[in-house]
Coordinates of N, CA and C in Angstrom, one line a residue:
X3 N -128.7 -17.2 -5.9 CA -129.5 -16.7 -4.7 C -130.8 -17.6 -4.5
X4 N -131.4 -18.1 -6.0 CA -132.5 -18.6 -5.7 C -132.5 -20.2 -4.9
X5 N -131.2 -20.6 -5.4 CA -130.9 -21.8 -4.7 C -130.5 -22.2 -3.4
X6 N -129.7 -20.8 -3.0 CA -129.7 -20.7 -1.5 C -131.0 -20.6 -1.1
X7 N -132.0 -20.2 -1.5 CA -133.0 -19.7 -1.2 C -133.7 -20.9 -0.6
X8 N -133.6 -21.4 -1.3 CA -135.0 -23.2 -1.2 C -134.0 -24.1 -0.4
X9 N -133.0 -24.1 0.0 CA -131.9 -24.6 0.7 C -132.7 -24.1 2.0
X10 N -132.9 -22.9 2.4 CA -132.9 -22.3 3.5 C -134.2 -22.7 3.7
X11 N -135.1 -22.2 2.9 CA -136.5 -23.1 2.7 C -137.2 -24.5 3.3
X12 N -136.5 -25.2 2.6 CA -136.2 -26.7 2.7 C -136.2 -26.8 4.3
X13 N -134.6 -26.5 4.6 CA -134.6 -26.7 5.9 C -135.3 -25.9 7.4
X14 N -136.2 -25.0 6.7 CA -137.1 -24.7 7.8 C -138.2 -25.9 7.4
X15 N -138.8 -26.2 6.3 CA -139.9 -26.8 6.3 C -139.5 -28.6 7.1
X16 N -138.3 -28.6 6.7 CA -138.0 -29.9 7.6 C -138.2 -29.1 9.6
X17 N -137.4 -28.4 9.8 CA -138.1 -28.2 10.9 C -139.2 -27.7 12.1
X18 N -140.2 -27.1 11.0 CA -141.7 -27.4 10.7 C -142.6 -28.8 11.1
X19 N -141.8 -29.2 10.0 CA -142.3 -30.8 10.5 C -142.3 -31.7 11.4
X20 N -140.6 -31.2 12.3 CA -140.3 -32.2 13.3 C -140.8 -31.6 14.4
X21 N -141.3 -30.1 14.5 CA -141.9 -29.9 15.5 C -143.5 -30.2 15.3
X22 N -144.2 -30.5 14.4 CA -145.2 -30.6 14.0 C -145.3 -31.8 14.6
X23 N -144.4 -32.8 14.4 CA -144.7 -34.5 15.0 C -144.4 -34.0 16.4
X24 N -143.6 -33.1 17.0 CA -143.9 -33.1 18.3 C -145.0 -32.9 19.1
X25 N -145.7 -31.6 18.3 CA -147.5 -31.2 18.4 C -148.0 -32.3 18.4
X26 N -148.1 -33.1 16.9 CA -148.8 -34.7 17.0 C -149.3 -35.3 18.5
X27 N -147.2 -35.3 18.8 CA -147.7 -36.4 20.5 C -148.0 -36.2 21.4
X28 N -147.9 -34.6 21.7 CA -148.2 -33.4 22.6 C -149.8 -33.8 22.8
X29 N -150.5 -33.2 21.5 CA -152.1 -33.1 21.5 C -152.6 -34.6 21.2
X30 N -152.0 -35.6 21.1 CA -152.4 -37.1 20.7 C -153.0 -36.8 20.2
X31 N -152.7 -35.9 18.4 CA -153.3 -36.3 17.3 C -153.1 -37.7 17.0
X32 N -154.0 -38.2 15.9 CA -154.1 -39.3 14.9 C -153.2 -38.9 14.0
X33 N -152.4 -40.3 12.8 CA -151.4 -39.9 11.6 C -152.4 -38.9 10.7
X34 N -153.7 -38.7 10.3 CA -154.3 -38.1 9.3 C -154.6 -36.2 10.2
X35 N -154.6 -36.6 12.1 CA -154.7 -35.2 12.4 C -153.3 -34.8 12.0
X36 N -152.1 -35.6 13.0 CA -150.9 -34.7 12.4 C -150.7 -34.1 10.8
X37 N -150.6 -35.2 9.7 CA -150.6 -34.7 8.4 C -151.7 -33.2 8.4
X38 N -152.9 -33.2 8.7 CA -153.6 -31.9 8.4 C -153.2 -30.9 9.5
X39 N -152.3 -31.2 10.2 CA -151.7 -30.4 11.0 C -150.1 -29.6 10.9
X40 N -150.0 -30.6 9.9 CA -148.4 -30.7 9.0 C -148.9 -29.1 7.8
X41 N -149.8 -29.8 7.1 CA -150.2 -29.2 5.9 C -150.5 -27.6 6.4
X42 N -151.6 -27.4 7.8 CA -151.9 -26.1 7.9 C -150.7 -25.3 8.3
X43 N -149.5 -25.9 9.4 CA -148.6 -25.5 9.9 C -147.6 -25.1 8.7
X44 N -147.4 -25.4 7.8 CA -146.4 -25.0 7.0 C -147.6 -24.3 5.6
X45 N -148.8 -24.6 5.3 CA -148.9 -23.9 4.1 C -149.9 -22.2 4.7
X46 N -150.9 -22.2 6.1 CA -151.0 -20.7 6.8 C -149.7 -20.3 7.5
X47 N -149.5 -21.2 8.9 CA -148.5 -20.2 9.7 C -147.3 -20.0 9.1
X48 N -146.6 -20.9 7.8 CA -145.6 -20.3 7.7 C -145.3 -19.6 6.3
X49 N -145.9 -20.2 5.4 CA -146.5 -19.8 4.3 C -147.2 -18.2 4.0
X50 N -148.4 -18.3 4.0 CA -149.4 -17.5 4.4 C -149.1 -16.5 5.1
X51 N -148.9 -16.4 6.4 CA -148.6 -15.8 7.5 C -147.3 -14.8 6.7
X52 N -146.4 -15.3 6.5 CA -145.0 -14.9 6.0 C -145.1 -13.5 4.8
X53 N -145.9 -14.7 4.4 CA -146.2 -13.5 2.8 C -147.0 -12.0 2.9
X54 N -148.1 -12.2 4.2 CA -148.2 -11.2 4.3 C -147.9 -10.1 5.0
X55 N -147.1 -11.4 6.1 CA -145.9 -9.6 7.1 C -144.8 -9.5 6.4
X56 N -144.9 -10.4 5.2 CA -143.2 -9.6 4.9 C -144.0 -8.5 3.5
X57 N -145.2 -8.6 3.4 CA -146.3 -7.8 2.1 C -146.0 -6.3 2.9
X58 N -146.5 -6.5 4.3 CA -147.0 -5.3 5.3 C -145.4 -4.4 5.5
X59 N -144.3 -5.3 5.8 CA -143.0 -4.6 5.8 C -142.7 -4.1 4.7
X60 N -142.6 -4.8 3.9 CA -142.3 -4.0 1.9 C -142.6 -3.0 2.2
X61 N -144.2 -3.1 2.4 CA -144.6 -1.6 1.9 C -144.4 -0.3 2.7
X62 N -144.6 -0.5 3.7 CA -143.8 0.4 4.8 C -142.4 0.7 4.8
X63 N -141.5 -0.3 4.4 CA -139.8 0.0 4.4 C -140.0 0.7 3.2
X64 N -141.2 0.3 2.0 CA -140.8 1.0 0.5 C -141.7 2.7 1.1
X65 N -142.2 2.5 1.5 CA -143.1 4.3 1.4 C -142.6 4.9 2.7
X66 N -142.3 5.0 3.8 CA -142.2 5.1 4.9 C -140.6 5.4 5.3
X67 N -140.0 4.5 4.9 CA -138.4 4.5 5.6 C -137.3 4.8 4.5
X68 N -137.8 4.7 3.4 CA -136.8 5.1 2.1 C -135.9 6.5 2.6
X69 N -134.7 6.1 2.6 CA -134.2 7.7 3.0 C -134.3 8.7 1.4
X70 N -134.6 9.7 1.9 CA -134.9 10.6 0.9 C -133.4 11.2 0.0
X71 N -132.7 10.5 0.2 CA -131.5 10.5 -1.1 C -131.5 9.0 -1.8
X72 N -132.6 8.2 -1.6 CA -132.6 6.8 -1.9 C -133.5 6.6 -2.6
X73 N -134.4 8.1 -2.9 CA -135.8 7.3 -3.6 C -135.9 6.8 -5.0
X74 N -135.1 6.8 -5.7 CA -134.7 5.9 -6.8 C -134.8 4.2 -6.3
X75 N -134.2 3.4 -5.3 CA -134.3 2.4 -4.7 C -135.3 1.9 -4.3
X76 N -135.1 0.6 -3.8 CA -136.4 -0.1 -2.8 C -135.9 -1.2 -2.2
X77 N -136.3 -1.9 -1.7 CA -136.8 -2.6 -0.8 C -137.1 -4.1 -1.8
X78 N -136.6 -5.0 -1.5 CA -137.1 -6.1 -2.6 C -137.9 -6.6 -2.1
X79 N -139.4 -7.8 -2.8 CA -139.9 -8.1 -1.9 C -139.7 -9.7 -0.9
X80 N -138.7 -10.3 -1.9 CA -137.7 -11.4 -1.5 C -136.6 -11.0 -0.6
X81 N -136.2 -10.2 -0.3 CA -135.5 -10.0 1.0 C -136.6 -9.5 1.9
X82 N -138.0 -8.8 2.0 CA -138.4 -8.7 3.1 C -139.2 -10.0 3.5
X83 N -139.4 -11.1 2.6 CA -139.7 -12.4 2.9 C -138.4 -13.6 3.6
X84 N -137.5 -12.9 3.3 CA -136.2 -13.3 3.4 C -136.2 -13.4 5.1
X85 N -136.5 -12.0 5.0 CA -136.2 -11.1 6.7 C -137.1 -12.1 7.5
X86 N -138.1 -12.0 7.0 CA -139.4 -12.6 8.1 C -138.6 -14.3 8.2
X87 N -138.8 -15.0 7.2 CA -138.4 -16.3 7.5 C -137.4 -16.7 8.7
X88 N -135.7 -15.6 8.2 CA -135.2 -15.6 9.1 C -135.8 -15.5 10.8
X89 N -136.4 -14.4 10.6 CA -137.1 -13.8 12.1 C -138.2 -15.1 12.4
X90 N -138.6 -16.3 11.9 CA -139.4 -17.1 12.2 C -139.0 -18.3 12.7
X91 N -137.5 -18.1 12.5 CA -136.7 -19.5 13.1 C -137.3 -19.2 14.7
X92 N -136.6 -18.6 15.0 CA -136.2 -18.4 16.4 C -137.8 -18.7 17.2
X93 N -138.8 -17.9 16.9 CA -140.2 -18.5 18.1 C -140.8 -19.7 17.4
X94 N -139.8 -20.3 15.8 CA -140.9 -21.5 15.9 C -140.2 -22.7 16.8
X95 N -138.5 -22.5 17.1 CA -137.9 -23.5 17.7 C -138.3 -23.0 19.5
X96 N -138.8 -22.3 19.8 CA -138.8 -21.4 21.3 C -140.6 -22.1 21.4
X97 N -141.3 -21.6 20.4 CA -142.7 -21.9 20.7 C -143.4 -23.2 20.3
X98 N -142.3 -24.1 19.3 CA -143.3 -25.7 18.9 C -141.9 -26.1 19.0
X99 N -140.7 -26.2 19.9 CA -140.1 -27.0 20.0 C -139.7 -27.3 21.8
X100 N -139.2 -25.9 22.1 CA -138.9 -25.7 23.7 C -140.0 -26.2 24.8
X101 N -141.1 -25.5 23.4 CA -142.2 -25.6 24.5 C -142.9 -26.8 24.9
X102 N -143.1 -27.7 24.5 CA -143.7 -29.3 24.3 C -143.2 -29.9 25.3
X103 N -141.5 -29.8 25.7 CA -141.0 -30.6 26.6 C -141.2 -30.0 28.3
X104 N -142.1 -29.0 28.6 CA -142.6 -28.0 29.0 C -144.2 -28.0 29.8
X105 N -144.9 -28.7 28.6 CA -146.2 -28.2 28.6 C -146.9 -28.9 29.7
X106 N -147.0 -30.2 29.4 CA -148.2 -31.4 30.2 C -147.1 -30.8 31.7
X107 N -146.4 -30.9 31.8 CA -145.5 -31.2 33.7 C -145.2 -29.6 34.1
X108 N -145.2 -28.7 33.4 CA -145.0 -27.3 34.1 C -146.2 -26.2 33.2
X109 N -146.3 -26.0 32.0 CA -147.0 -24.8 31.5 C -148.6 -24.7 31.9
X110 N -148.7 -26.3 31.6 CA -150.4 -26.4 31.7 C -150.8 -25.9 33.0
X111 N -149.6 -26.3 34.3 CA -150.7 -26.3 35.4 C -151.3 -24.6 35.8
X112 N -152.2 -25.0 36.9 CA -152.4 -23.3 37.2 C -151.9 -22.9 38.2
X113 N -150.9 -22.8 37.6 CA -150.0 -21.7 38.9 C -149.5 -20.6 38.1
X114 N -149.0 -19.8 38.7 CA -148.6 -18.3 38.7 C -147.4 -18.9 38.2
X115 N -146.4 -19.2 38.6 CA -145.4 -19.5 37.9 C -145.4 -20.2 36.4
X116 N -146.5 -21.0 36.4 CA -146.2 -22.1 35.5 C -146.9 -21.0 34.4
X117 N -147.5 -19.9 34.8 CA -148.2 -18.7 33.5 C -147.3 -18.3 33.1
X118 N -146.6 -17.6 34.1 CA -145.3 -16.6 33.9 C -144.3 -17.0 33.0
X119 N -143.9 -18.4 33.4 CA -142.6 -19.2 32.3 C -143.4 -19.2 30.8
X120 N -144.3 -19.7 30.9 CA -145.3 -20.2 29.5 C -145.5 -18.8 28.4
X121 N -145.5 -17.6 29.7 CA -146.1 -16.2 28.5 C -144.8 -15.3 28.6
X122 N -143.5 -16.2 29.1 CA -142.2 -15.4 29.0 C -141.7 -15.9 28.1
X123 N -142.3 -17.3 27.9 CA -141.6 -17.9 26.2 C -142.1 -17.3 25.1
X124 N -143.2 -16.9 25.0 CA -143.8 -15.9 24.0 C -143.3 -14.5 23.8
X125 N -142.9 -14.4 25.0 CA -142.2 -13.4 25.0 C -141.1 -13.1 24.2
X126 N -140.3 -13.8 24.5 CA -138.9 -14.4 24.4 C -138.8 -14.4 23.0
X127 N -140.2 -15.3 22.0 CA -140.3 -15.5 20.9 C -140.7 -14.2 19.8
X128 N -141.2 -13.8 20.5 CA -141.9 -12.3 19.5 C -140.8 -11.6 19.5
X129 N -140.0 -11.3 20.9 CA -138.8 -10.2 21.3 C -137.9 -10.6 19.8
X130 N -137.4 -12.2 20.0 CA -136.6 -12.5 19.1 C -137.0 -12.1 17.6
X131 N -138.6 -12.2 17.3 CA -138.5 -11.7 15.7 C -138.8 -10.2 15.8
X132 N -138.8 -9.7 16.6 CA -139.0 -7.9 16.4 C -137.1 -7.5 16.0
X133 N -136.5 -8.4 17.1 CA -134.6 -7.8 16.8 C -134.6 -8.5 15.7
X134 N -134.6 -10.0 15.1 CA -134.0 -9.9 13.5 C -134.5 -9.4 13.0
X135 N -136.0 -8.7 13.0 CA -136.3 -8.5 11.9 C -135.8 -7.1 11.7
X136 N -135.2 -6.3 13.0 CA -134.8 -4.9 13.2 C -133.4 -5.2 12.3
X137 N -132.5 -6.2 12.5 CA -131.2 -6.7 12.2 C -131.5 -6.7 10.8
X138 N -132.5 -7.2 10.0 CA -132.4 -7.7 8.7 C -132.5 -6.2 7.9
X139 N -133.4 -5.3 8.4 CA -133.7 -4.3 7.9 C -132.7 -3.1 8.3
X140 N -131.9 -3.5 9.4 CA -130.8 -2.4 9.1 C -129.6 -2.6 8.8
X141 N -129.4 -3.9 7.8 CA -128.4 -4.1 7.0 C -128.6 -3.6 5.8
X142 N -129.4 -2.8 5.8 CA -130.0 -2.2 4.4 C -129.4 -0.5 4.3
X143 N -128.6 0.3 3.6 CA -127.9 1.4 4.1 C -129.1 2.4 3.7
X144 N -130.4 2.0 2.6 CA -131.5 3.2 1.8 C -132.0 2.9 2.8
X145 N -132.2 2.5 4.3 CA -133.2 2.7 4.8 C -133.5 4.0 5.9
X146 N -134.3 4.7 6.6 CA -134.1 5.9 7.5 C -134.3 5.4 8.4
X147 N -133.9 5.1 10.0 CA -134.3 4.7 11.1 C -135.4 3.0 11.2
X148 N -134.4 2.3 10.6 CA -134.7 0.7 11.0 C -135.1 0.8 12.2
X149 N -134.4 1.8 13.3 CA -134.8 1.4 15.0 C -136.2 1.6 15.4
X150 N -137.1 1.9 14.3 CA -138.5 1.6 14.4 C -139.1 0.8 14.7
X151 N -138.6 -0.4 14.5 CA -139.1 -1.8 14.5 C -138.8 -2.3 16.1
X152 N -137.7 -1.5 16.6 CA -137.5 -2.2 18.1 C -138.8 -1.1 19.2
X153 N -139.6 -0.3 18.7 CA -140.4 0.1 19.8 C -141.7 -0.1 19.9
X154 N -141.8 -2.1 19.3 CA -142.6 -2.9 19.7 C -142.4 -3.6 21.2
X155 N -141.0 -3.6 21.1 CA -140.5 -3.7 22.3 C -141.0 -3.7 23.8
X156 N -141.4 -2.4 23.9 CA -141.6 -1.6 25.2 C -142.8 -2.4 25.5
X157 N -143.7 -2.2 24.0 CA -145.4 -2.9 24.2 C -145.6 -4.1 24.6
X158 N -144.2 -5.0 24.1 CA -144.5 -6.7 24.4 C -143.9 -6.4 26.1
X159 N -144.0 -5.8 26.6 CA -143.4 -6.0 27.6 C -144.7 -5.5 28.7
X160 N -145.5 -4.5 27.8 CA -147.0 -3.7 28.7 C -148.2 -5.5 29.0
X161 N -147.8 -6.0 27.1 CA -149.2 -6.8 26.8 C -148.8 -8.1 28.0
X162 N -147.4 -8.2 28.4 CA -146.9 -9.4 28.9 C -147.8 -9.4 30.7
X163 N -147.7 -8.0 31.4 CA -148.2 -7.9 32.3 C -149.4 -7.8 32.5
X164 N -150.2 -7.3 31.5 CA -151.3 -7.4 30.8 C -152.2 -8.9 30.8
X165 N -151.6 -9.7 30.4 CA -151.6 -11.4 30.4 C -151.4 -12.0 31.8
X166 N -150.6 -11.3 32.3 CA -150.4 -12.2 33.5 C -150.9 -11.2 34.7
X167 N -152.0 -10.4 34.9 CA -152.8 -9.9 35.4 C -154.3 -10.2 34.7
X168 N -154.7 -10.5 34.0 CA -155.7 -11.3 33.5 C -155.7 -12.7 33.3
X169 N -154.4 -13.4 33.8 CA -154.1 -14.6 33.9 C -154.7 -15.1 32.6
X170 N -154.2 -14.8 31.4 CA -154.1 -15.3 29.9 C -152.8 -16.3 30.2
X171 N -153.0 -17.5 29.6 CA -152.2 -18.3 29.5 C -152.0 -18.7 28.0
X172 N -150.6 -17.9 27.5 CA -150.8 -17.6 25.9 C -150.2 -19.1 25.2
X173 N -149.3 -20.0 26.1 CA -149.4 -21.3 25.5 C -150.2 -22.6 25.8
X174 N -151.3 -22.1 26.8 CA -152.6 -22.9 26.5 C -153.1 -22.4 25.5
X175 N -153.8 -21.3 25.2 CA -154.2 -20.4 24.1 C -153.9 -21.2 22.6
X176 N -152.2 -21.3 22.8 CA -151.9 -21.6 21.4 C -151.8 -23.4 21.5
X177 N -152.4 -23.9 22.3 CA -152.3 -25.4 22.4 C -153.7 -25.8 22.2
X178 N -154.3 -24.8 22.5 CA -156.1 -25.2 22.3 C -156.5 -24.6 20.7
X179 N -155.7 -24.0 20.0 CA -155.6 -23.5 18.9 C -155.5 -24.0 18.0
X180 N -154.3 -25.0 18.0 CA -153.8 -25.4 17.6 C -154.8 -27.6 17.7
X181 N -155.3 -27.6 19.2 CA -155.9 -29.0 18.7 C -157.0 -28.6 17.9
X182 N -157.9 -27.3 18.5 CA -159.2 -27.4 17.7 C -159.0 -27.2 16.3
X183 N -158.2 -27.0 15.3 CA -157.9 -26.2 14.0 C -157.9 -27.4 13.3
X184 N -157.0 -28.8 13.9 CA -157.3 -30.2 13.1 C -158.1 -31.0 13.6
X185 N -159.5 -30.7 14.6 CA -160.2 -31.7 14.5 C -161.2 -31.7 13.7

């Protein structure tokens, strides 16, 4: 298991990376911004970030959803790191890969459209890790009502109109975020 494990590892951090040099050309970093751009992208957002929503799921799947003929059992905390990783493919190829070929010629400008596509890809990306991470957690039989996880759902859909009635533009947000963080 452990070797699949760093297998699967591995090849997120390679694709980490190659969207990280995408960022590079995107924000015309320098080679020493990308590298500290490399380093924060993989050792907070995916690192960091990981350990503690898959900390926050543990403990919720462990005290909260245990079915009560299960409570001998649990919840490992390498499968709910497991789960999240999974669930991070999907908005990091949607949000640092789709989005770059996107940004300068459609996201950036200000138009109503070019908001709308920009905070429907965010969309798109969150939606995607709320279903695997619903998928990963109801492959689990001790669990009571995994479909808890899908009635974030309804909300990304309130915050989405929410944004585009206050004209938040959530992948400028995360492009201005992201230059000021390595300079």
């Amino acid at each position: 298991f452990f070797a699949l494990f760093c297998t699967a590892l591995n090849k997120l951090f390679f694709c980490v990376s190659v969207t990280s040099a995408g960022f590079a050309v995107v924000l015309k970093l320098s080679f020493s911004g990308f590298l500290s751009f490399l380093v924060y992208t993989i050792c907070v957002d995916t690192l960091a970030a990981g350990i503690i929503v898959a900390t926050v799921l543990w403990c919720i799947t462990n005290h909260y959803m245990i079915k009560p003929t299960c409570r001998d059992q649990d919840v490992e905390w390498g499968y709910a790191f497991d789960v999240h990783l999974n669930a991070y493919f999907p908005p990091l190829i949607i949000l640092h890969f789709f989005q770059l070929f996107f940004y300068h010629v459609f996201i950036s400008q200000d138009w109503f459209v070019s908001l709308l596509f920009g905070n429907l890809l965010w969309v798109f990306a969150i939606g995607y890790y709320i279903y695997i991470t619903f998928l990963g957690y109801s492959a689990l039989p001790i669990l009571h009502r995994p479909r808890v996880f899908l009635y974030a759902l309804p909300l990304l859909m309130v915050l989405l109109v929410v944004s585009l009635v206050v004209r938040v533009n959530l992948c400028d947000a995360l492009m201005g975020f992201y230059h000021y963080r390595v300079l």
